[in-house]
PDB file of C-alpha atoms in Angstrom:
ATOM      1  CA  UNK H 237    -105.751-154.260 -93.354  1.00  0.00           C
ATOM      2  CA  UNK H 238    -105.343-151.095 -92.016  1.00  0.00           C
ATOM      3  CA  UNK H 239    -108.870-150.115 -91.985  1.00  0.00           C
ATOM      4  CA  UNK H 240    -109.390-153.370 -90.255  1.00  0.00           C
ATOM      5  CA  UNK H 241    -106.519-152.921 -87.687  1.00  0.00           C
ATOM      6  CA  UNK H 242    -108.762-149.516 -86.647  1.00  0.00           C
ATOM      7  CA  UNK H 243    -111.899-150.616 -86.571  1.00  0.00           C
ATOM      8  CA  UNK H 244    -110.805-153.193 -84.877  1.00  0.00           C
ATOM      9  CA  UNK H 245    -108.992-151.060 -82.600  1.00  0.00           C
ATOM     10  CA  UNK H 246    -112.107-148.740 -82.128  1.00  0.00           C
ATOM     11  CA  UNK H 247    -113.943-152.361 -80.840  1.00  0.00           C
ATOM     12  CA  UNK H 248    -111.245-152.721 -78.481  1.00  0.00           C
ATOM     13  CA  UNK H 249    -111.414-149.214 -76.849  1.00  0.00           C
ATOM     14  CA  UNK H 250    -115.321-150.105 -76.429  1.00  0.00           C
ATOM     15  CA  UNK H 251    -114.977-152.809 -75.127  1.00  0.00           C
ATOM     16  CA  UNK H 252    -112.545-152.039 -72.667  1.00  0.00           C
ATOM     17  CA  UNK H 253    -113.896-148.442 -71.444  1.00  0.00           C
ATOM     18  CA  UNK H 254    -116.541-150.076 -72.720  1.00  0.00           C
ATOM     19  CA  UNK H 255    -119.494-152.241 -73.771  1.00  0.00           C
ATOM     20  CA  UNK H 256    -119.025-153.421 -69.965  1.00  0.00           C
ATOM     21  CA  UNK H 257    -118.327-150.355 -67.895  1.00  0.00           C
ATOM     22  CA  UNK H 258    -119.746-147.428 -70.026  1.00  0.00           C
ATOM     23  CA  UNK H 259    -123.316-147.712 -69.098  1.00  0.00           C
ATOM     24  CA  UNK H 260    -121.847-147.188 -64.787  1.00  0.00           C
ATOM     25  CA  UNK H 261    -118.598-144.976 -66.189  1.00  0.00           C
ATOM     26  CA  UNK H 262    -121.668-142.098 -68.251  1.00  0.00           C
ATOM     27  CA  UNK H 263    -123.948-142.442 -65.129  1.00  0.00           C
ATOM     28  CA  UNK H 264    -120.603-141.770 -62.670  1.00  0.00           C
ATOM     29  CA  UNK H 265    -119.233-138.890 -64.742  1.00  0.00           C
ATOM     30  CA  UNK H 266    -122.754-137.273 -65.328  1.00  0.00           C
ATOM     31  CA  UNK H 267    -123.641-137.863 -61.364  1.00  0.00           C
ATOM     32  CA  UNK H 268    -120.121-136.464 -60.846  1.00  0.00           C
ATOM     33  CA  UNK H 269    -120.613-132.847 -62.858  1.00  0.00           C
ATOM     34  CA  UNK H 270    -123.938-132.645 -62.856  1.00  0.00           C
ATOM     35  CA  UNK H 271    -125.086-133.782 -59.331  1.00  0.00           C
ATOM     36  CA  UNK H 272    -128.388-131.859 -59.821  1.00  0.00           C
ATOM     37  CA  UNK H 273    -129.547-132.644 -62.994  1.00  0.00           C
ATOM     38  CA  UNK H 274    -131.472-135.746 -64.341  1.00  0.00           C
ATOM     39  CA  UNK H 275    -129.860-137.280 -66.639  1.00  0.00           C
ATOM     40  CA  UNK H 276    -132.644-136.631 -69.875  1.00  0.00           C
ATOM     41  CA  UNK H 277    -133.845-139.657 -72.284  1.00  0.00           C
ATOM     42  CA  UNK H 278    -131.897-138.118 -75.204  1.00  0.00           C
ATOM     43  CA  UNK H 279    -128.515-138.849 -73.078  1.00  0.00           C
ATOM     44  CA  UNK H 280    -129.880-141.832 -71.476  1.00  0.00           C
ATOM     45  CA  UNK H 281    -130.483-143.471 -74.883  1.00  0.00           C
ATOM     46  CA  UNK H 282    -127.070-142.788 -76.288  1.00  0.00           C
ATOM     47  CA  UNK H 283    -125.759-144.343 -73.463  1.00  0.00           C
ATOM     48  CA  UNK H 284    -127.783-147.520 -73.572  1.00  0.00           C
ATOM     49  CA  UNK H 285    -129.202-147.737 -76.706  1.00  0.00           C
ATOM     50  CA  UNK H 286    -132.231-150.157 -77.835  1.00  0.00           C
ATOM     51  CA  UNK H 287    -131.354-153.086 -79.610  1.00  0.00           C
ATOM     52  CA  UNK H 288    -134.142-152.704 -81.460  1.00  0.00           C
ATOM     53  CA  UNK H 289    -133.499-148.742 -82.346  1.00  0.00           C
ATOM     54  CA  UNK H 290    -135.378-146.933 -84.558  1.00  0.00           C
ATOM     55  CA  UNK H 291    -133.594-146.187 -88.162  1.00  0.00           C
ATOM     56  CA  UNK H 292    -132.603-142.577 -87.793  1.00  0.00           C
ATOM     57  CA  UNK H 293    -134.997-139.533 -90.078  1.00  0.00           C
ATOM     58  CA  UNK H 294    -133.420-138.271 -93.023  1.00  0.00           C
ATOM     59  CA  UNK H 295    -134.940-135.442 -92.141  1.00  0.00           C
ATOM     60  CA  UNK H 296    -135.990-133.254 -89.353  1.00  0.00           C
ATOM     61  CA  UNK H 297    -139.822-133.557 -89.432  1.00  0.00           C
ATOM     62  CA  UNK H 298    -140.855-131.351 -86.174  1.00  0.00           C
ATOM     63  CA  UNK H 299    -137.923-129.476 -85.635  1.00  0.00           C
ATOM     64  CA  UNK H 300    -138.773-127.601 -89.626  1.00  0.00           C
ATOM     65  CA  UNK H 301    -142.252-127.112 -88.589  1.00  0.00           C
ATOM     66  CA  UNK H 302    -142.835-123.477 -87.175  1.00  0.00           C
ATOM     67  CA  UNK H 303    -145.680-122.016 -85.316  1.00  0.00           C
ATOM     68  CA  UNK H 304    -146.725-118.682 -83.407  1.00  0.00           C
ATOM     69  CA  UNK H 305    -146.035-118.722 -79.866  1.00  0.00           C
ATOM     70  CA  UNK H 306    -149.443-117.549 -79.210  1.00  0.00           C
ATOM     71  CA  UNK H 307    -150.311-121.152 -80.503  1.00  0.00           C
ATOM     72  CA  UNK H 308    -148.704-122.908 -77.521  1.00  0.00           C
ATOM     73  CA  UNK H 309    -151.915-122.793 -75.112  1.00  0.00           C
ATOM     74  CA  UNK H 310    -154.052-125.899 -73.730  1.00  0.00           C
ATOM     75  CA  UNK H 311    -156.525-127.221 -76.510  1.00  0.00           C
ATOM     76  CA  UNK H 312    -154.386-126.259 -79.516  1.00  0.00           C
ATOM     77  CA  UNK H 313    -153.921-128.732 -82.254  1.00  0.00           C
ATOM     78  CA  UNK H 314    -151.544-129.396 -84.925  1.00  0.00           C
ATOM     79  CA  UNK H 315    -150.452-132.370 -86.750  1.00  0.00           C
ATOM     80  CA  UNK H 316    -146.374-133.720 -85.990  1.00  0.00           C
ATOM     81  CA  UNK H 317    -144.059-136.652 -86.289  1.00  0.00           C
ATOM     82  CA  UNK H 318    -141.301-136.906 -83.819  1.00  0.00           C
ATOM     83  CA  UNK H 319    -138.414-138.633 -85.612  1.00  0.00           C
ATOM     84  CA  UNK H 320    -135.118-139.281 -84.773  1.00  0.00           C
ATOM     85  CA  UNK H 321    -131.740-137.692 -86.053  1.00  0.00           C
ATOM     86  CA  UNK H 322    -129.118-140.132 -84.814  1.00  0.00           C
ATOM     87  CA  UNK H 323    -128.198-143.466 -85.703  1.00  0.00           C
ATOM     88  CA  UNK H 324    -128.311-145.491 -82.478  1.00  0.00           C
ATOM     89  CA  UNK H 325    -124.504-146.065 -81.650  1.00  0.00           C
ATOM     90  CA  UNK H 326    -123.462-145.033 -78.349  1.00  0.00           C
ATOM     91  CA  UNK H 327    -121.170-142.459 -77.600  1.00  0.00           C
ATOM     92  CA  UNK H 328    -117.396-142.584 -78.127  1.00  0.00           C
ATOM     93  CA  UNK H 329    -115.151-141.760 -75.238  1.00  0.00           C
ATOM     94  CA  UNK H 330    -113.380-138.325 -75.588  1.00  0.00           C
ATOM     95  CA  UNK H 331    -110.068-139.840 -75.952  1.00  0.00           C
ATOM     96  CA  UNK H 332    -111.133-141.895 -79.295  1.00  0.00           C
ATOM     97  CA  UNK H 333    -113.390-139.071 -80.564  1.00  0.00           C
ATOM     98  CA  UNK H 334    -110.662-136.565 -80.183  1.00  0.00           C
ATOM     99  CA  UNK H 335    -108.391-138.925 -82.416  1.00  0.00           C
ATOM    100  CA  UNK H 336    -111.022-138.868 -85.006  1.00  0.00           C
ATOM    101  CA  UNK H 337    -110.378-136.044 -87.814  1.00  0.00           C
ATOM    102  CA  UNK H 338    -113.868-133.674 -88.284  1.00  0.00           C
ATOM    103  CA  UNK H 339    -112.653-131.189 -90.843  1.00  0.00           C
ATOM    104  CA  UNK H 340    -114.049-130.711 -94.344  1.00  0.00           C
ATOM    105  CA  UNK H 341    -110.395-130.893 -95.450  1.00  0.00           C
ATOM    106  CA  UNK H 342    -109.792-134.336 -94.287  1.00  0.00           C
ATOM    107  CA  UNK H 343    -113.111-135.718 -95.325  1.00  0.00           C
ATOM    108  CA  UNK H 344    -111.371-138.345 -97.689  1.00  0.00           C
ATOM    109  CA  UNK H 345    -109.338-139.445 -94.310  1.00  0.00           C
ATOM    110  CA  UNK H 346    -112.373-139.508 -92.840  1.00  0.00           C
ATOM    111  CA  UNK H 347    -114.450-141.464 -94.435  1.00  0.00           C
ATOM    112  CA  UNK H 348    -111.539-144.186 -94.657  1.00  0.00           C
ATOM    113  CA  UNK H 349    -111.017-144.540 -90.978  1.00  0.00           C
ATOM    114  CA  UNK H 350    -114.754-145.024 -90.591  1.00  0.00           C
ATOM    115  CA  UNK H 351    -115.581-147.451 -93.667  1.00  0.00           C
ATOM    116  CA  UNK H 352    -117.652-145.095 -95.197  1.00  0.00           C
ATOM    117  CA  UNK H 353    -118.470-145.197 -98.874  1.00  0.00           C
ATOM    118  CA  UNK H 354    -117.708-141.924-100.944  1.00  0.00           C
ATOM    119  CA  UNK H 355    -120.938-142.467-102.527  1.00  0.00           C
ATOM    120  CA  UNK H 356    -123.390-143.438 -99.935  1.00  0.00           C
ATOM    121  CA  UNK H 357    -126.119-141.331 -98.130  1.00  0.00           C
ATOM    122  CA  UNK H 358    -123.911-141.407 -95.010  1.00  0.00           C
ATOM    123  CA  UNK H 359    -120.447-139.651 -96.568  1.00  0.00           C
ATOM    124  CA  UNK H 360    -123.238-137.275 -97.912  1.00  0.00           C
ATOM    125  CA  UNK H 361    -124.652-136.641 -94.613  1.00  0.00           C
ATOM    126  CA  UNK H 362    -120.864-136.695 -92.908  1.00  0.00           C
ATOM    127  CA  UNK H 363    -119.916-133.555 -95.631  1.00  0.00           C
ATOM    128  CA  UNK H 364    -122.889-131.788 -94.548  1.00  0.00           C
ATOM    129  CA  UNK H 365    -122.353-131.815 -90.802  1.00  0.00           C
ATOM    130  CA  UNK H 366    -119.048-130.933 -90.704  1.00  0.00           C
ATOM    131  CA  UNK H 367    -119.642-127.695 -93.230  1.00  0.00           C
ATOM    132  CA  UNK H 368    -122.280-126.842 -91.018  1.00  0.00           C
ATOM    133  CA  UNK H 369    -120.365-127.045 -87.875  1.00  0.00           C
ATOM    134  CA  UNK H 370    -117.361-125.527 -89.890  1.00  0.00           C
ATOM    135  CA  UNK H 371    -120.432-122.488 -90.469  1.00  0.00           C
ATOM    136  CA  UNK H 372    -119.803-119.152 -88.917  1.00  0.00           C
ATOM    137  CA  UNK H 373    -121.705-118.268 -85.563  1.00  0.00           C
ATOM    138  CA  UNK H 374    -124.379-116.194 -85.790  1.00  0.00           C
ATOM    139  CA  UNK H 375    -123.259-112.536 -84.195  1.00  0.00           C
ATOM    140  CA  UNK H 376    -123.203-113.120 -80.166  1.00  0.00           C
ATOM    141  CA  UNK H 377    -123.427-116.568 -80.262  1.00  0.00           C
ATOM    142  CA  UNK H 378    -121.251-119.594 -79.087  1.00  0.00           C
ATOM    143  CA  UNK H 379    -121.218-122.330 -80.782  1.00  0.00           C
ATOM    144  CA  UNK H 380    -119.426-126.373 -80.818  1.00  0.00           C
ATOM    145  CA  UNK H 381    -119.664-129.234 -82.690  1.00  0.00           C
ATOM    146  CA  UNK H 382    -119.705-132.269 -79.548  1.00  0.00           C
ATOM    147  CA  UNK H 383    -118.521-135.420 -80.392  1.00  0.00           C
ATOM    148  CA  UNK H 384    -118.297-137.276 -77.400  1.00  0.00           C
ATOM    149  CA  UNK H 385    -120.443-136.234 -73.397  1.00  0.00           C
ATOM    150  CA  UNK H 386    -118.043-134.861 -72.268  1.00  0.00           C
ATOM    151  CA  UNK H 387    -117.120-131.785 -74.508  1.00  0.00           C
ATOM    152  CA  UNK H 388    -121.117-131.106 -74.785  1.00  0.00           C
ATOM    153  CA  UNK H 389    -120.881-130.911 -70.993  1.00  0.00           C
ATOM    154  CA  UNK H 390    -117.532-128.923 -71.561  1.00  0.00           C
ATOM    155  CA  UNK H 391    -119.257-126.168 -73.978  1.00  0.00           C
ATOM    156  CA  UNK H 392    -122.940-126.296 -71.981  1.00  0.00           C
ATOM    157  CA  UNK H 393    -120.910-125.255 -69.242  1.00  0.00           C
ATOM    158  CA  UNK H 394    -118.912-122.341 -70.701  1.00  0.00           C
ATOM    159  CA  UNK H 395    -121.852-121.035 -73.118  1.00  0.00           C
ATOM    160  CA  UNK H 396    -123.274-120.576 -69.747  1.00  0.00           C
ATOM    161  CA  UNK H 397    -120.828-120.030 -67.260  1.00  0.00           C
ATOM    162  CA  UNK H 398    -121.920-121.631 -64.821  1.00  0.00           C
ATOM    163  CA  UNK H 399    -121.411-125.620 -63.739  1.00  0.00           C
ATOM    164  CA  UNK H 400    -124.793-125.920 -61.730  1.00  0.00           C
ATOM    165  CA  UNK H 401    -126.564-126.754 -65.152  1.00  0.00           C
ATOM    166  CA  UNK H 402    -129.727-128.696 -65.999  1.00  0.00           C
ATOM    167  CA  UNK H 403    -130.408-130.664 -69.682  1.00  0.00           C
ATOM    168  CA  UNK H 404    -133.581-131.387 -70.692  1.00  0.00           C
ATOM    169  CA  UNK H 405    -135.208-133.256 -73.783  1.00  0.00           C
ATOM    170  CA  UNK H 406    -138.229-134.328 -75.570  1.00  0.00           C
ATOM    171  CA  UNK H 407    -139.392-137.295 -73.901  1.00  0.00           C
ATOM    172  CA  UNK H 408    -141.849-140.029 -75.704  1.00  0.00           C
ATOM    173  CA  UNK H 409    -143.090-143.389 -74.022  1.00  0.00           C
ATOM    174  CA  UNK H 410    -142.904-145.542 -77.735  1.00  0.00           C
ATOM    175  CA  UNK H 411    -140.231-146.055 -80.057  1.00  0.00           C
ATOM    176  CA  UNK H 412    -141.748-144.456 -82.426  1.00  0.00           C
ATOM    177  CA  UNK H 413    -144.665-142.428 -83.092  1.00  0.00           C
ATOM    178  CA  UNK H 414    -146.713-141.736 -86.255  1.00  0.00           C
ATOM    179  CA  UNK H 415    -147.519-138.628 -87.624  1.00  0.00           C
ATOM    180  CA  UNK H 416    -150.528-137.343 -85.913  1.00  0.00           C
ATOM    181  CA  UNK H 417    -152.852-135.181 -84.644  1.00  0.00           C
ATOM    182  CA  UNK H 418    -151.593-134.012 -80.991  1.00  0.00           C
ATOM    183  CA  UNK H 419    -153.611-131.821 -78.443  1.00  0.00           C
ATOM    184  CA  UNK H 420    -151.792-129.798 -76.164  1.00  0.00           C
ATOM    185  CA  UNK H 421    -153.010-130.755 -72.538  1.00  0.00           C
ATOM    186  CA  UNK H 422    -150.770-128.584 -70.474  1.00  0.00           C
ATOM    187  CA  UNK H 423    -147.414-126.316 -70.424  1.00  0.00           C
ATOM    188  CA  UNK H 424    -144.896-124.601 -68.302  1.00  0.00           C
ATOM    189  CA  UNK H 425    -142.436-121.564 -69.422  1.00  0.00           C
ATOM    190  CA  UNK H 426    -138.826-122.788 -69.112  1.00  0.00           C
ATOM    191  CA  UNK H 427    -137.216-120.404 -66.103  1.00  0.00           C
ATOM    192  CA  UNK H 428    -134.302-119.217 -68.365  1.00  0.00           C
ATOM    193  CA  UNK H 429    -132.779-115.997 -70.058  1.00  0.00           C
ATOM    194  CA  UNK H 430    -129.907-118.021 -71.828  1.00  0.00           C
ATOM    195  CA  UNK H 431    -129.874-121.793 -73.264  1.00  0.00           C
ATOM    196  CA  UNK H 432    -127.608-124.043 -74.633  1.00  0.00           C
ATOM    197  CA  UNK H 433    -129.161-126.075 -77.461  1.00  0.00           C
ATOM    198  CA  UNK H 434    -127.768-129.461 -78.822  1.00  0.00           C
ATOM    199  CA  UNK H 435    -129.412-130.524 -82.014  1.00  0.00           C
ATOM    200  CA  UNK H 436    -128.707-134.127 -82.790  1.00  0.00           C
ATOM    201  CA  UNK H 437    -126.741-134.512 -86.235  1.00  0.00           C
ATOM    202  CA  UNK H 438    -126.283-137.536 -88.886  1.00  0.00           C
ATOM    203  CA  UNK H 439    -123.174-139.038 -88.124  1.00  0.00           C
ATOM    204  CA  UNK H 440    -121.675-142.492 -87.870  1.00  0.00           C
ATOM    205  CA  UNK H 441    -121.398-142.263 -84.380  1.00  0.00           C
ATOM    206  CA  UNK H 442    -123.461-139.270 -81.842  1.00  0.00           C
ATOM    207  CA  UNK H 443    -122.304-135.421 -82.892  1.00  0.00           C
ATOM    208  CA  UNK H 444    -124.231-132.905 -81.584  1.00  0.00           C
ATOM    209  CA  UNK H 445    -124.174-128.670 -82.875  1.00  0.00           C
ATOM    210  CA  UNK H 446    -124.155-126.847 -79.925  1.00  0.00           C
ATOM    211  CA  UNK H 447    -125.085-123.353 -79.370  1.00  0.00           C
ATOM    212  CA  UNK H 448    -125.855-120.535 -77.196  1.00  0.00           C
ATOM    213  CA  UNK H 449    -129.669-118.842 -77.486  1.00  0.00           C
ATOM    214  CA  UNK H 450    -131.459-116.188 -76.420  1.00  0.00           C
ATOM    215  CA  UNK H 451    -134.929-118.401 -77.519  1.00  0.00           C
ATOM    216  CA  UNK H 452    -137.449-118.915 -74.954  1.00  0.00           C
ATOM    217  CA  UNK H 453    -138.469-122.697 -74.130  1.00  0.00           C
ATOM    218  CA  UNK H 454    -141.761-124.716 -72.878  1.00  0.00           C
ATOM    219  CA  UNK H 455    -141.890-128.126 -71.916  1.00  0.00           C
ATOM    220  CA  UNK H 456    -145.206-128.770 -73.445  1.00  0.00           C
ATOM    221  CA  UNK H 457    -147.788-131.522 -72.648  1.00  0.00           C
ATOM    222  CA  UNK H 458    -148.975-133.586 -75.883  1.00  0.00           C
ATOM    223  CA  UNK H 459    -151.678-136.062 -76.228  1.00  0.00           C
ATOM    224  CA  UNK H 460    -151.606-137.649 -79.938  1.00  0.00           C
ATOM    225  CA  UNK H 461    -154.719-139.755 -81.847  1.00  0.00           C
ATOM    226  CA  UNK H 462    -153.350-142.570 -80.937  1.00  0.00           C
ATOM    227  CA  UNK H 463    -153.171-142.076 -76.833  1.00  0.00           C
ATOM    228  CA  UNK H 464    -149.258-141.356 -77.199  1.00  0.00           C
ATOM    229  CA  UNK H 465    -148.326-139.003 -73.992  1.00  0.00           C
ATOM    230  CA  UNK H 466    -145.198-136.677 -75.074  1.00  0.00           C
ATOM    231  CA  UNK H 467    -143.140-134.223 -72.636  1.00  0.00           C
ATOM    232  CA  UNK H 468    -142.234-132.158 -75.375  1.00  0.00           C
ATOM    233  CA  UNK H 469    -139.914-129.084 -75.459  1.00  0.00           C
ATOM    234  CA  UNK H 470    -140.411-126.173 -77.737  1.00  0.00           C
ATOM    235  CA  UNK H 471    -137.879-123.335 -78.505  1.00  0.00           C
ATOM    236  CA  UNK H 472    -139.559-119.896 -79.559  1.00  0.00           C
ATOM    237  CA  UNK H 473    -137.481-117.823 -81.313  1.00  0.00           C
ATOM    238  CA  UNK H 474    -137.198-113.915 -82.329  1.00  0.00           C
ATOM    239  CA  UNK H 475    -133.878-114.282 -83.867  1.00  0.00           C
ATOM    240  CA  UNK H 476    -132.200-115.387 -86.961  1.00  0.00           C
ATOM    241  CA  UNK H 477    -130.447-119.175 -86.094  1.00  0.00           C
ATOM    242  CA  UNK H 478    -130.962-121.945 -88.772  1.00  0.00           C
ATOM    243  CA  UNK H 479    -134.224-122.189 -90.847  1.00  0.00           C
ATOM    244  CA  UNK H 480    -135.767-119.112 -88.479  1.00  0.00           C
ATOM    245  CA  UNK H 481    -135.616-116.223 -91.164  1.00  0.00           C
ATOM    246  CA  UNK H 482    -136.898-118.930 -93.646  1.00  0.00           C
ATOM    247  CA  UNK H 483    -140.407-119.737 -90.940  1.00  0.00           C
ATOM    248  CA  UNK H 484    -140.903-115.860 -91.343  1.00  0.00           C
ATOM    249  CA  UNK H 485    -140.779-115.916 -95.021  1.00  0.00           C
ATOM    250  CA  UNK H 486    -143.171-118.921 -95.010  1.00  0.00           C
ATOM    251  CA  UNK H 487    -145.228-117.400 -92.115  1.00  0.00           C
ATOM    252  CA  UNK H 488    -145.513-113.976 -93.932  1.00  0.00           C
ATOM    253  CA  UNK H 489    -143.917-112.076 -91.086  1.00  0.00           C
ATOM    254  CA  UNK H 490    -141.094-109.853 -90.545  1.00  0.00           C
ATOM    255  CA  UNK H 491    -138.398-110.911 -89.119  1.00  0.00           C
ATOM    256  CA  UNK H 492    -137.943-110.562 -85.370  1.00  0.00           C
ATOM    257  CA  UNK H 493    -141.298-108.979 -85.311  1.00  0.00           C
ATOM    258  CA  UNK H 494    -143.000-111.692 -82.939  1.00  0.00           C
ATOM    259  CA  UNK H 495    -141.834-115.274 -81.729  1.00  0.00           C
ATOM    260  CA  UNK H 496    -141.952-118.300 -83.829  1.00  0.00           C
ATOM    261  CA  UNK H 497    -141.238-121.675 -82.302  1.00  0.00           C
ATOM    262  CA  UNK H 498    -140.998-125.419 -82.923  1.00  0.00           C
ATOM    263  CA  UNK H 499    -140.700-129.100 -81.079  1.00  0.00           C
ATOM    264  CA  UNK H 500    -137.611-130.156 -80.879  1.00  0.00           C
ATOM    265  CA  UNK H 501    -136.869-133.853 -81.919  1.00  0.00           C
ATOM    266  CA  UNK H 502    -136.144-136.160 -78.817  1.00  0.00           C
ATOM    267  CA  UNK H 503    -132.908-136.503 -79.580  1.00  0.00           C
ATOM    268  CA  UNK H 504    -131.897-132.952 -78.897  1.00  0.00           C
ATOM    269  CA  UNK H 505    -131.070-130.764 -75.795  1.00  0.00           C
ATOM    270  CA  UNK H 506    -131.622-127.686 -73.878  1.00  0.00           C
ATOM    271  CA  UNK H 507    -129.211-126.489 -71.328  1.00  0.00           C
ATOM    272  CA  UNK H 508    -130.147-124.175 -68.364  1.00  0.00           C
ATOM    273  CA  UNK H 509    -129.056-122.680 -65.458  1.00  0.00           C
ATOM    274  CA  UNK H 510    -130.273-124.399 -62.053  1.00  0.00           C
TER     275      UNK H 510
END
């Protein structure tokens, strides 16, 4: 009953903050602290999600595939599948995400309040996103675990310092997109010393890891076998963040000793100055 009682509760928040007014209430607050940036797909589709959403990737397909920067040039080739990380719920207000525990010690509680099965894939992927937000930061970096817009804002703004910020994601006409073939037709060098990334996590409702970065970013031009036109953004790295050291090893290079980059999924962010 109690379990009922909260979900039920939850439905009751949504609907009056809600299922009616959150669609105008996101576009007001992100018009309101953001007045210069567009508000990117990956935000846009949290806020109104498709009924008919894709199921979310188990995995990370194009985010885990590395490259050499010197391969991001016009004519280049490689083979990709953009996938999705989260689950197609909307966001939660602050107010009922804050009230939500997200702490490897009160995964049991957790789990309860959300009707999630100790055994299933989903308390499995819950334990692993909280350890890794729980992680330590890598040295000189800032990092947050967001669970609601507004303290991704919040951290995008302090990693930054600055409130004249612009988000950008990976941008894809179709649903969803096979894996392919895709020719790079065209690129531009993102104006930017120091990001804010916002990878997309598995989670019952949208979390996003948030970081500072000293990678360098392209919004890349993709054309894919099948005619599929992707604005895609890739992050090329010289440091050691998640799964970096690991591209090296699998790349045969030292570490650090030139720039290795990926595509990030469409469901995550980079964060700039304007």
């Amino acid at each position: 009953m109690a379990r009922f009682i909260l979900l039920l509760s939850f439905f009751l928040v949504a609907l009056a903050v809600g299922v009616s007014n959150a669609d105008s209430s996101a576009e007001d607050y992100w018009r309101s602290v953001l007045p210069n940036s567009p508000m990117p797909n990956a935000i846009r589709d949290l806020i109104y999600p498709s009924k008919a959403a894709v199921p979310a990737a188990h995995e990370d397909k194009v985010g885990s595939i590395f490259f050499l920067e010197q391969s991001l040039q016009p004519g280049s080739a490689m083979t990709l599948q953009f996938t999705r990380t989260t689950t197609g719920a909307s966001f939660l207000p602050r107010q009922v995400a804050d009230s939500i525990p997200f702490s490897s010690s009160m995964l049991p509680d957790i789990l309860s309040r959300l009707s999630v099965s100790a055994s299933s894939e989903m308390a499995s992927s819950i334990k692993k996103t909280i350890a890794e937000c729980e992680a330590k930061p890598l040295a000189d970096e800032l990092k947050l675990c967001a669970t609601s817009l507004e303290s991704m804002v919040d951290f995008a703004k302090y990693g930054l310092k600055s409130s004249n910020l612009r988000a950008m994601s990976t941008s894809i006409a179709k649903a969803a997109t096979p894996k392919q073939k895709y020719t790079i037709t065209g690129l531009n060098k993102v104006k930017a010393s120091e990001l804010v990334a916002c990878h997309a996590q598995r989670y019952v409702y949208p979390v996003f890891h948030c970081h500072t970065t000293t990678a360098s970013a392209y919004t890349v031009s993709l054309s894919g076998a099948d005619g599929t036109k992707i604005q895609a953004l890739a992050a090329c790295h010289k440091d050691l963040a998640a799964g970096v050291e690991e591209a090296y090893k699998k790349l045969g290079l030292k570490p650090g000793s030139v720039p290795v980059c990926h595509f990030l999924p469409q469901d995550d962010l980079l964060w700039a100055r304007v």
